[in-house]
C-alpha cells in the first residue's frame, strides 16, 4: 500500500474482555492473603504526623457503613482521572492534596486523539483488506488487525508524534453512484447528443456539491473489468469504493490540560471532578502532517489517491484513554511519582496505572 521509511506495518492486538469477578472470584475468596471489600469507596487517606507515611484509609459505602483500613503499603490504582481526584480530595494534612506540593496532581491530562486523516480511492477496488479490519484475524483467542505506525525516524521530525493509522474499507456496489456523478453523466450525455444541457445551473451545483464522489465513481468504472481468477479467489464481495483513513495520534504533554475539583460534592461528601482538556496546535499539526505523509506514500506506490482532510478542518474526539495526571519523573518538581511509582515525599504510597505516564505513545494504555 505504501513504501516509505516514515511508516511501518504493525499488529494491533486486542485483549479478550475479562470479567474480573467471574474469572477470579473463587481464587480471591479462597486466599488467606487477600480480603476483598465491595462497594468500599475511599473517602480519605490518613497521613502520619510527620507527613511522610500513610497510616490508614477511611472507607465508606453508599449505605453509610464505614471502615478504616491500616496497612504498611498502599497502592492507588483507580484510573487516569480517579487517581487524581482521590489525591486532590484528601487534603486534611496537605491542603493542596497528597503529592501536590508543586501543583502537578491532575495536570498533563492526555488522551489519544481520534480523527479521520482522509479518504483513499484505491486503484484496485478488489484489494483484500481483511487483515486491516478490526479483529480481522486471530492468534489463538487474541484478535489481531494490521495498522501502520509512524516510524522512529518520523517521530523525530518536527511537529510529528506517534500515530497509528487504521484502514477502514467501504464496500459498495459498482453500480451505485452519487447525485454529483449522475449530474456529470447527464451533462456529458446532452453534449454528446448535440443538445444544450438541461438544468445546467442545477446540475453544476450538484457537481460542486460532492466532487470526490465523481472521482470515486470514475475509479470504480475504470476498474470494473477484473481478472477472472482474482475475482473467483476473492468471492463475490462488493468492490471497495473508498478507504477511510482513521488515525489515533499521540497527544503531547500539556501542563494546562488537567483534572481538577469542582465545588460540587457527591453522596459521600467528596468533591466532584472536572476536566479541562487542552489540545495544542502542535497536536493538530502532527495529525495533519502524518496524514499528508501517508497520502504521499499511497500515491507514490500507485495504490490509489488520497484526499487529505485540510489542516483547519481536522477534528478530534477522545478515545477514553485517560493518562498523565500523576506523571512520573525523578525530579519531584516535575512529577508526582518517581520511577518506581512511589509518590514523592511519601514512603509507602504508590500509584499504578496510566496516570503515571509522562508521555503516551500511540497505543492503548491498558
PDB file of N, CA and C in Angstrom, residues 14-20 23 135 138 141 143:
ATOM      1  N   UNK A  14      -5.779  -7.226  20.501  1.00  0.00           N
ATOM      2  CA  UNK A  14      -6.845  -6.841  21.419  1.00  0.00           C
ATOM      3  C   UNK A  14      -7.010  -7.920  22.480  1.00  0.00           C
ATOM      4  N   UNK A  15      -6.825  -7.533  23.732  1.00  0.00           N
ATOM      5  CA  UNK A  15      -7.005  -8.485  24.814  1.00  0.00           C
ATOM      6  C   UNK A  15      -8.466  -8.901  24.892  1.00  0.00           C
ATOM      7  N   UNK A  16      -8.748 -10.200  24.954  1.00  0.00           N
ATOM      8  CA  UNK A  16     -10.146 -10.631  25.096  1.00  0.00           C
ATOM      9  C   UNK A  16     -10.745 -10.050  26.377  1.00  0.00           C
ATOM     10  N   UNK A  17     -11.974  -9.590  26.357  1.00  0.00           N
ATOM     11  CA  UNK A  17     -12.590  -8.998  27.560  1.00  0.00           C
ATOM     12  C   UNK A  17     -12.568  -9.978  28.727  1.00  0.00           C
ATOM     13  N   UNK A  18     -12.205  -9.483  29.909  1.00  0.00           N
ATOM     14  CA  UNK A  18     -12.140 -10.312  31.107  1.00  0.00           C
ATOM     15  C   UNK A  18     -13.065  -9.743  32.176  1.00  0.00           C
ATOM     16  N   UNK A  19     -14.059 -10.529  32.583  1.00  0.00           N
ATOM     17  CA  UNK A  19     -14.883 -10.187  33.740  1.00  0.00           C
ATOM     18  C   UNK A  19     -14.103 -10.615  34.979  1.00  0.00           C
ATOM     19  N   UNK A  20     -13.501  -9.632  35.634  1.00  0.00           N
ATOM     20  CA  UNK A  20     -12.550  -9.930  36.702  1.00  0.00           C
ATOM     21  C   UNK A  20     -13.203 -10.768  37.808  1.00  0.00           C
ATOM     22  N   UNK A  23     -13.947 -14.401  36.684  1.00  0.00           N
ATOM     23  CA  UNK A  23     -12.765 -15.226  36.461  1.00  0.00           C
ATOM     24  C   UNK A  23     -11.988 -15.514  37.739  1.00  0.00           C
ATOM     25  N   UNK A 135     -10.299  -6.758  14.415  1.00  0.00           N
ATOM     26  CA  UNK A 135     -10.475  -8.179  14.701  1.00  0.00           C
ATOM     27  C   UNK A 135     -10.516  -8.988  13.405  1.00  0.00           C
ATOM     28  N   UNK A 138      -7.031 -13.723  13.878  1.00  0.00           N
ATOM     29  CA  UNK A 138      -6.905 -14.162  15.260  1.00  0.00           C
ATOM     30  C   UNK A 138      -5.599 -14.930  15.437  1.00  0.00           C
ATOM     31  N   UNK A 141      -6.853 -17.006  20.825  1.00  0.00           N
ATOM     32  CA  UNK A 141      -8.021 -16.260  21.300  1.00  0.00           C
ATOM     33  C   UNK A 141      -7.854 -14.751  21.136  1.00  0.00           C
ATOM     34  N   UNK A 143      -7.687 -11.398  19.093  1.00  0.00           N
ATOM     35  CA  UNK A 143      -7.964 -10.754  17.803  1.00  0.00           C
ATOM     36  C   UNK A 143      -6.793  -9.865  17.395  1.00  0.00           C
TER      37      UNK A 143
END
